[in-house]
PDB file of C-alpha atoms in Angstrom:
ATOM      1  CA  MET A  99      67.679-102.159-117.826  1.00  0.00           C
ATOM      2  CA  GLY A 100      65.452-104.750-119.328  1.00  0.00           C
ATOM      3  CA  GLY A 101      66.448-108.253-120.566  1.00  0.00           C
ATOM      4  CA  VAL A 102      69.008-110.694-119.410  1.00  0.00           C
ATOM      5  CA  CYS A 103      72.334-109.242-118.348  1.00  0.00           C
ATOM      6  CA  VAL A 104      75.763-110.650-118.015  1.00  0.00           C
ATOM      7  CA  LYS A 105      78.206-109.383-115.273  1.00  0.00           C
ATOM      8  CA  PHE A 106      81.838-108.622-115.707  1.00  0.00           C
ATOM      9  CA  TYR A 107      84.419-107.207-113.316  1.00  0.00           C
ATOM     10  CA  ILE A 108      87.290-104.838-114.271  1.00  0.00           C
ATOM     11  CA  ARG A 109      89.683-103.600-111.593  1.00  0.00           C
ATOM     12  CA  GLU A 110      89.518 -99.726-111.200  1.00  0.00           C
ATOM     13  CA  LYS A 111      92.505 -97.683-112.316  1.00  0.00           C
ATOM     14  CA  ILE A 112      93.963-100.580-114.144  1.00  0.00           C
ATOM     15  CA  PHE A 113      97.060 -98.952-115.346  1.00  0.00           C
ATOM     16  CA  SER A 114      98.377 -98.116-111.898  1.00  0.00           C
ATOM     17  CA  ILE A 115      98.636-101.836-111.435  1.00  0.00           C
ATOM     18  CA  GLY A 116     100.438-102.825-114.642  1.00  0.00           C
ATOM     19  CA  ASP A 117     100.026-103.233-118.351  1.00  0.00           C
ATOM     20  CA  LYS A 118      98.259-106.705-118.311  1.00  0.00           C
ATOM     21  CA  PHE A 119      95.075-107.712-116.533  1.00  0.00           C
ATOM     22  CA  SER A 120      92.058-109.851-116.938  1.00  0.00           C
ATOM     23  CA  ILE A 121      88.308-109.094-117.143  1.00  0.00           C
ATOM     24  CA  LYS A 122      86.449-111.623-114.904  1.00  0.00           C
ATOM     25  CA  ASP A 123      82.961-113.120-114.678  1.00  0.00           C
ATOM     26  CA  VAL A 124      80.819-113.257-111.687  1.00  0.00           C
ATOM     27  CA  SER A 125      82.626-116.536-110.554  1.00  0.00           C
ATOM     28  CA  GLY A 126      85.993-114.826-110.717  1.00  0.00           C
ATOM     29  CA  ASN A 127      87.016-116.638-113.901  1.00  0.00           C
ATOM     30  CA  ASP A 128      88.969-114.813-116.527  1.00  0.00           C
ATOM     31  CA  VAL A 129      86.805-114.097-119.604  1.00  0.00           C
ATOM     32  CA  PHE A 130      89.061-111.582-121.537  1.00  0.00           C
ATOM     33  CA  ASN A 131      92.671-110.634-121.181  1.00  0.00           C
ATOM     34  CA  VAL A 132      93.871-107.113-121.717  1.00  0.00           C
ATOM     35  CA  ASP A 133      97.383-106.114-122.721  1.00  0.00           C
ATOM     36  CA  GLY A 134      98.136-102.361-122.487  1.00  0.00           C
ATOM     37  CA  LYS A 135     101.058-100.391-123.597  1.00  0.00           C
ATOM     38  CA  ILE A 136     101.233 -97.060-121.775  1.00  0.00           C
ATOM     39  CA  PHE A 137     103.598 -94.601-123.504  1.00  0.00           C
ATOM     40  CA  SER A 138     104.044 -90.911-123.165  1.00  0.00           C
ATOM     41  CA  LEU A 139     102.939 -90.857-126.947  1.00  0.00           C
ATOM     42  CA  GLY A 140      99.585 -92.387-126.202  1.00  0.00           C
ATOM     43  CA  ASN A 141      98.021 -95.575-124.899  1.00  0.00           C
ATOM     44  CA  LYS A 142      97.396 -98.724-126.950  1.00  0.00           C
ATOM     45  CA  LEU A 143      95.404-101.610-125.562  1.00  0.00           C
ATOM     46  CA  ARG A 144      94.298-104.913-126.850  1.00  0.00           C
ATOM     47  CA  ILE A 145      91.561-107.163-125.593  1.00  0.00           C
ATOM     48  CA  TYR A 146      92.051-110.899-126.304  1.00  0.00           C
ATOM     49  CA  ASP A 147      89.740-113.880-125.869  1.00  0.00           C
ATOM     50  CA  LEU A 148      90.913-116.850-123.792  1.00  0.00           C
ATOM     51  CA  HIS A 149      92.213-118.431-127.066  1.00  0.00           C
ATOM     52  CA  LYS A 150      94.605-115.361-127.469  1.00  0.00           C
ATOM     53  CA  ASN A 151      92.537-113.961-130.419  1.00  0.00           C
ATOM     54  CA  GLU A 152      92.667-110.133-130.528  1.00  0.00           C
ATOM     55  CA  ILE A 153      89.112-108.965-130.478  1.00  0.00           C
ATOM     56  CA  VAL A 154      89.548-105.263-129.672  1.00  0.00           C
ATOM     57  CA  TYR A 155      92.229-102.665-130.238  1.00  0.00           C
ATOM     58  CA  ILE A 156      92.088 -99.348-128.549  1.00  0.00           C
ATOM     59  CA  GLU A 157      94.376 -96.498-129.512  1.00  0.00           C
ATOM     60  CA  GLN A 158      94.655 -93.118-128.017  1.00  0.00           C
ATOM     61  CA  LYS A 159      94.714 -90.291-130.588  1.00  0.00           C
ATOM     62  CA  LEU A 160      97.615 -87.900-130.134  1.00  0.00           C
ATOM     63  CA  LEU A 161      97.852 -84.146-130.219  1.00  0.00           C
ATOM     64  CA  LYS A 162      94.254 -83.655-128.995  1.00  0.00           C
ATOM     65  CA  LEU A 163      93.261 -80.955-126.548  1.00  0.00           C
ATOM     66  CA  LEU A 164      90.937 -83.411-124.807  1.00  0.00           C
ATOM     67  CA  PRO A 165      91.356 -87.197-124.490  1.00  0.00           C
ATOM     68  CA  GLU A 166      90.219 -89.144-127.499  1.00  0.00           C
ATOM     69  CA  TYR A 167      90.448 -92.885-128.343  1.00  0.00           C
ATOM     70  CA  ASN A 168      89.520 -95.032-131.280  1.00  0.00           C
ATOM     71  CA  ILE A 169      88.121 -98.537-130.778  1.00  0.00           C
ATOM     72  CA  TYR A 170      88.518-101.258-133.384  1.00  0.00           C
ATOM     73  CA  LEU A 171      86.522-104.430-133.156  1.00  0.00           C
ATOM     74  CA  ASN A 172      88.021-107.411-135.070  1.00  0.00           C
ATOM     75  CA  GLY A 173      90.310-105.042-136.973  1.00  0.00           C
ATOM     76  CA  ASN A 174      87.490-102.729-138.169  1.00  0.00           C
ATOM     77  CA  TYR A 175      86.841 -99.228-136.818  1.00  0.00           C
ATOM     78  CA  ALA A 176      83.938 -99.320-134.304  1.00  0.00           C
ATOM     79  CA  ALA A 177      83.923 -96.073-132.398  1.00  0.00           C
ATOM     80  CA  LYS A 178      85.668 -92.806-131.293  1.00  0.00           C
ATOM     81  CA  VAL A 179      85.269 -91.888-127.619  1.00  0.00           C
ATOM     82  CA  LYS A 180      86.139 -88.264-126.931  1.00  0.00           C
ATOM     83  CA  LYS A 181      85.936 -86.379-123.578  1.00  0.00           C
ATOM     84  CA  LYS A 182      83.846 -83.255-123.830  1.00  0.00           C
ATOM     85  CA  PHE A 183      84.936 -80.110-122.150  1.00  0.00           C
ATOM     86  CA  THR A 184      82.741 -79.439-119.113  1.00  0.00           C
ATOM     87  CA  PHE A 185      83.549 -77.695-115.773  1.00  0.00           C
ATOM     88  CA  PHE A 186      81.625 -79.713-113.311  1.00  0.00           C
ATOM     89  CA  SER A 187      81.046 -83.137-114.846  1.00  0.00           C
ATOM     90  CA  ASN A 188      82.630 -85.719-117.044  1.00  0.00           C
ATOM     91  CA  ARG A 189      80.996 -86.147-120.414  1.00  0.00           C
ATOM     92  CA  PHE A 190      81.925 -88.043-123.426  1.00  0.00           C
ATOM     93  CA  ASP A 191      81.031 -87.877-127.218  1.00  0.00           C
ATOM     94  CA  ILE A 192      80.763 -91.326-128.848  1.00  0.00           C
ATOM     95  CA  ASP A 193      80.826 -91.576-132.516  1.00  0.00           C
ATOM     96  CA  SER A 194      80.202 -95.203-133.404  1.00  0.00           C
ATOM     97  CA  ASN A 195      78.922 -97.458-136.263  1.00  0.00           C
ATOM     98  CA  MET A 196      77.695 -99.912-133.619  1.00  0.00           C
ATOM     99  CA  GLY A 197      74.727 -97.649-132.662  1.00  0.00           C
ATOM    100  CA  ASN A 198      73.942 -94.308-131.118  1.00  0.00           C
ATOM    101  CA  PHE A 199      75.612 -94.399-127.684  1.00  0.00           C
ATOM    102  CA  GLN A 200      75.681 -92.032-124.818  1.00  0.00           C
ATOM    103  CA  ILE A 201      77.267 -92.357-121.349  1.00  0.00           C
ATOM    104  CA  GLU A 202      75.279 -91.008-118.360  1.00  0.00           C
ATOM    105  CA  GLY A 203      75.757 -90.826-114.625  1.00  0.00           C
ATOM    106  CA  ASP A 204      77.893 -89.984-111.700  1.00  0.00           C
ATOM    107  CA  PHE A 205      81.528 -90.414-112.864  1.00  0.00           C
ATOM    108  CA  PHE A 206      82.971 -89.153-109.557  1.00  0.00           C
ATOM    109  CA  ALA A 207      81.223 -92.011-107.804  1.00  0.00           C
ATOM    110  CA  HIS A 208      81.986 -94.294-110.688  1.00  0.00           C
ATOM    111  CA  ASP A 209      78.313 -95.271-111.268  1.00  0.00           C
ATOM    112  CA  PHE A 210      77.166 -94.677-114.856  1.00  0.00           C
ATOM    113  CA  SER A 211      75.226 -96.190-117.667  1.00  0.00           C
ATOM    114  CA  ILE A 212      75.905 -96.774-121.347  1.00  0.00           C
ATOM    115  CA  VAL A 213      72.822 -95.952-123.435  1.00  0.00           C
ATOM    116  CA  LYS A 214      72.353 -97.123-126.980  1.00  0.00           C
ATOM    117  CA  ASN A 215      69.469 -95.792-129.090  1.00  0.00           C
ATOM    118  CA  ASP A 216      67.839 -94.346-125.972  1.00  0.00           C
ATOM    119  CA  ARG A 217      67.980 -97.732-124.041  1.00  0.00           C
ATOM    120  CA  ILE A 218      70.399 -98.591-121.193  1.00  0.00           C
ATOM    121  CA  VAL A 219      72.505-101.549-122.422  1.00  0.00           C
ATOM    122  CA  ALA A 220      75.103-101.454-119.623  1.00  0.00           C
ATOM    123  CA  GLU A 221      75.284-100.270-116.015  1.00  0.00           C
ATOM    124  CA  ILE A 222      78.671 -99.805-114.426  1.00  0.00           C
ATOM    125  CA  ASN A 223      79.026 -99.531-110.651  1.00  0.00           C
ATOM    126  CA  LYS A 224      82.156 -99.233-108.461  1.00  0.00           C
ATOM    127  CA  LYS A 225      82.317-102.114-105.994  1.00  0.00           C
ATOM    128  CA  TRP A 226      84.888-103.471-103.522  1.00  0.00           C
ATOM    129  CA  VAL A 227      85.531-107.176-104.226  1.00  0.00           C
ATOM    130  CA  ALA A 228      88.253-109.646-103.354  1.00  0.00           C
ATOM    131  CA  PHE A 229      90.786-108.137-105.861  1.00  0.00           C
ATOM    132  CA  GLY A 230      90.221-104.426-104.868  1.00  0.00           C
ATOM    133  CA  ASP A 231      88.114-101.417-106.082  1.00  0.00           C
ATOM    134  CA  THR A 232      86.474-102.839-109.182  1.00  0.00           C
ATOM    135  CA  TYR A 233      83.879-101.948-111.771  1.00  0.00           C
ATOM    136  CA  GLU A 234      80.938-104.226-111.805  1.00  0.00           C
ATOM    137  CA  ILE A 235      79.579-104.121-115.307  1.00  0.00           C
ATOM    138  CA  ASP A 236      76.096-105.496-116.250  1.00  0.00           C
ATOM    139  CA  ILE A 237      75.713-105.814-119.946  1.00  0.00           C
ATOM    140  CA  ASN A 238      72.538-106.662-121.804  1.00  0.00           C
ATOM    141  CA  GLU A 239      73.133-110.164-123.348  1.00  0.00           C
ATOM    142  CA  GLU A 240      72.174-108.811-126.788  1.00  0.00           C
ATOM    143  CA  GLU A 241      75.230-106.469-126.916  1.00  0.00           C
ATOM    144  CA  ASN A 242      78.911-107.043-127.940  1.00  0.00           C
ATOM    145  CA  TYR A 243      80.436-107.542-124.559  1.00  0.00           C
ATOM    146  CA  ALA A 244      84.047-106.775-125.825  1.00  0.00           C
ATOM    147  CA  PHE A 245      82.822-103.535-127.361  1.00  0.00           C
ATOM    148  CA  ILE A 246      81.041-102.360-124.218  1.00  0.00           C
ATOM    149  CA  LEU A 247      84.036-103.396-121.975  1.00  0.00           C
ATOM    150  CA  ALA A 248      86.318-101.406-124.325  1.00  0.00           C
ATOM    151  CA  MET A 249      84.317 -98.319-123.680  1.00  0.00           C
ATOM    152  CA  VAL A 250      84.541 -98.823-119.900  1.00  0.00           C
ATOM    153  CA  ILE A 251      88.244 -99.235-120.134  1.00  0.00           C
ATOM    154  CA  VAL A 252      88.621 -95.988-122.103  1.00  0.00           C
ATOM    155  CA  ILE A 253      86.384 -94.096-119.578  1.00  0.00           C
ATOM    156  CA  ASP A 254      88.508 -95.405-116.782  1.00  0.00           C
ATOM    157  CA  GLN A 255      91.661 -94.482-118.462  1.00  0.00           C
ATOM    158  CA  VAL A 256      90.502 -90.924-119.173  1.00  0.00           C
ATOM    159  CA  LEU A 257      89.177 -90.385-115.660  1.00  0.00           C
ATOM    160  CA  HIS A 258      92.370 -91.768-114.179  1.00  0.00           C
ATOM    161  CA  ASP A 259      94.591 -89.668-116.440  1.00  0.00           C
ATOM    162  CA  ASN A 260      92.488 -86.619-115.516  1.00  0.00           C
ATOM    163  CA  LYS A 261      92.972 -87.215-111.768  1.00  0.00           C
ATOM    164  CA  ASN A 262      96.625 -87.726-112.249  1.00  0.00           C
ATOM    165  CA  LYS A 263      97.043 -84.432-114.164  1.00  0.00           C
ATOM    166  CA  ASP A 264      94.499 -82.629-112.129  1.00  0.00           C
ATOM    167  CA  ASN A 265      92.883 -81.190-115.176  1.00  0.00           C
ATOM    168  CA  GLY A 266      89.566 -82.852-115.066  1.00  0.00           C
TER     169      GLY A 266
END
C-alpha cells in the first residue's frame, strides 16, 4: 500500500464485550467512540467523534438471507455491505457511492485488505495488544477513516455472527 498510512485499533468480536467501545490510535488514545445496539431485530451502530458528533450510522437490513448492512456517513447513504454466498471463504459485495470497493484476504486469520478502484487503501491484521485480540487497521491518509472503520466493524460483526450461528 503506497502513501502515508494512519493506524487504528478495534477490539475483535466487539459485541461479545458490550455495546460501547472506542477505536484507538497507535498511542492507545481514543479517536472514535462506537455505540452499538444489538437486537434480535438487527444491529444498529453509531460512530462518534470525540466531540460526540455522530459521523457514521450502521444499520443491519432485516429479512435478508445473508447478512447485509447499510452505512450512512454524516446522515447520507454511503454504502451497502452484503455477505456473498460461498462455501469455503468469506466474500462481501460492497455497493458504495464512495468508490469501487472490494475486500480481499484471509478472513479466517483476520488478515484482509480493502481495495478501492483497484488500489489497496486499508490493510487489516489481527494482533494481540494490551487490550486483547485486536484488529490493527492501516488506512491510507487520503481516505475517510470513519467510513473505512465502519466497513471493518461490519465485517467483524458478520464474521462473528456467522461463527456464533455456525452458518458461515
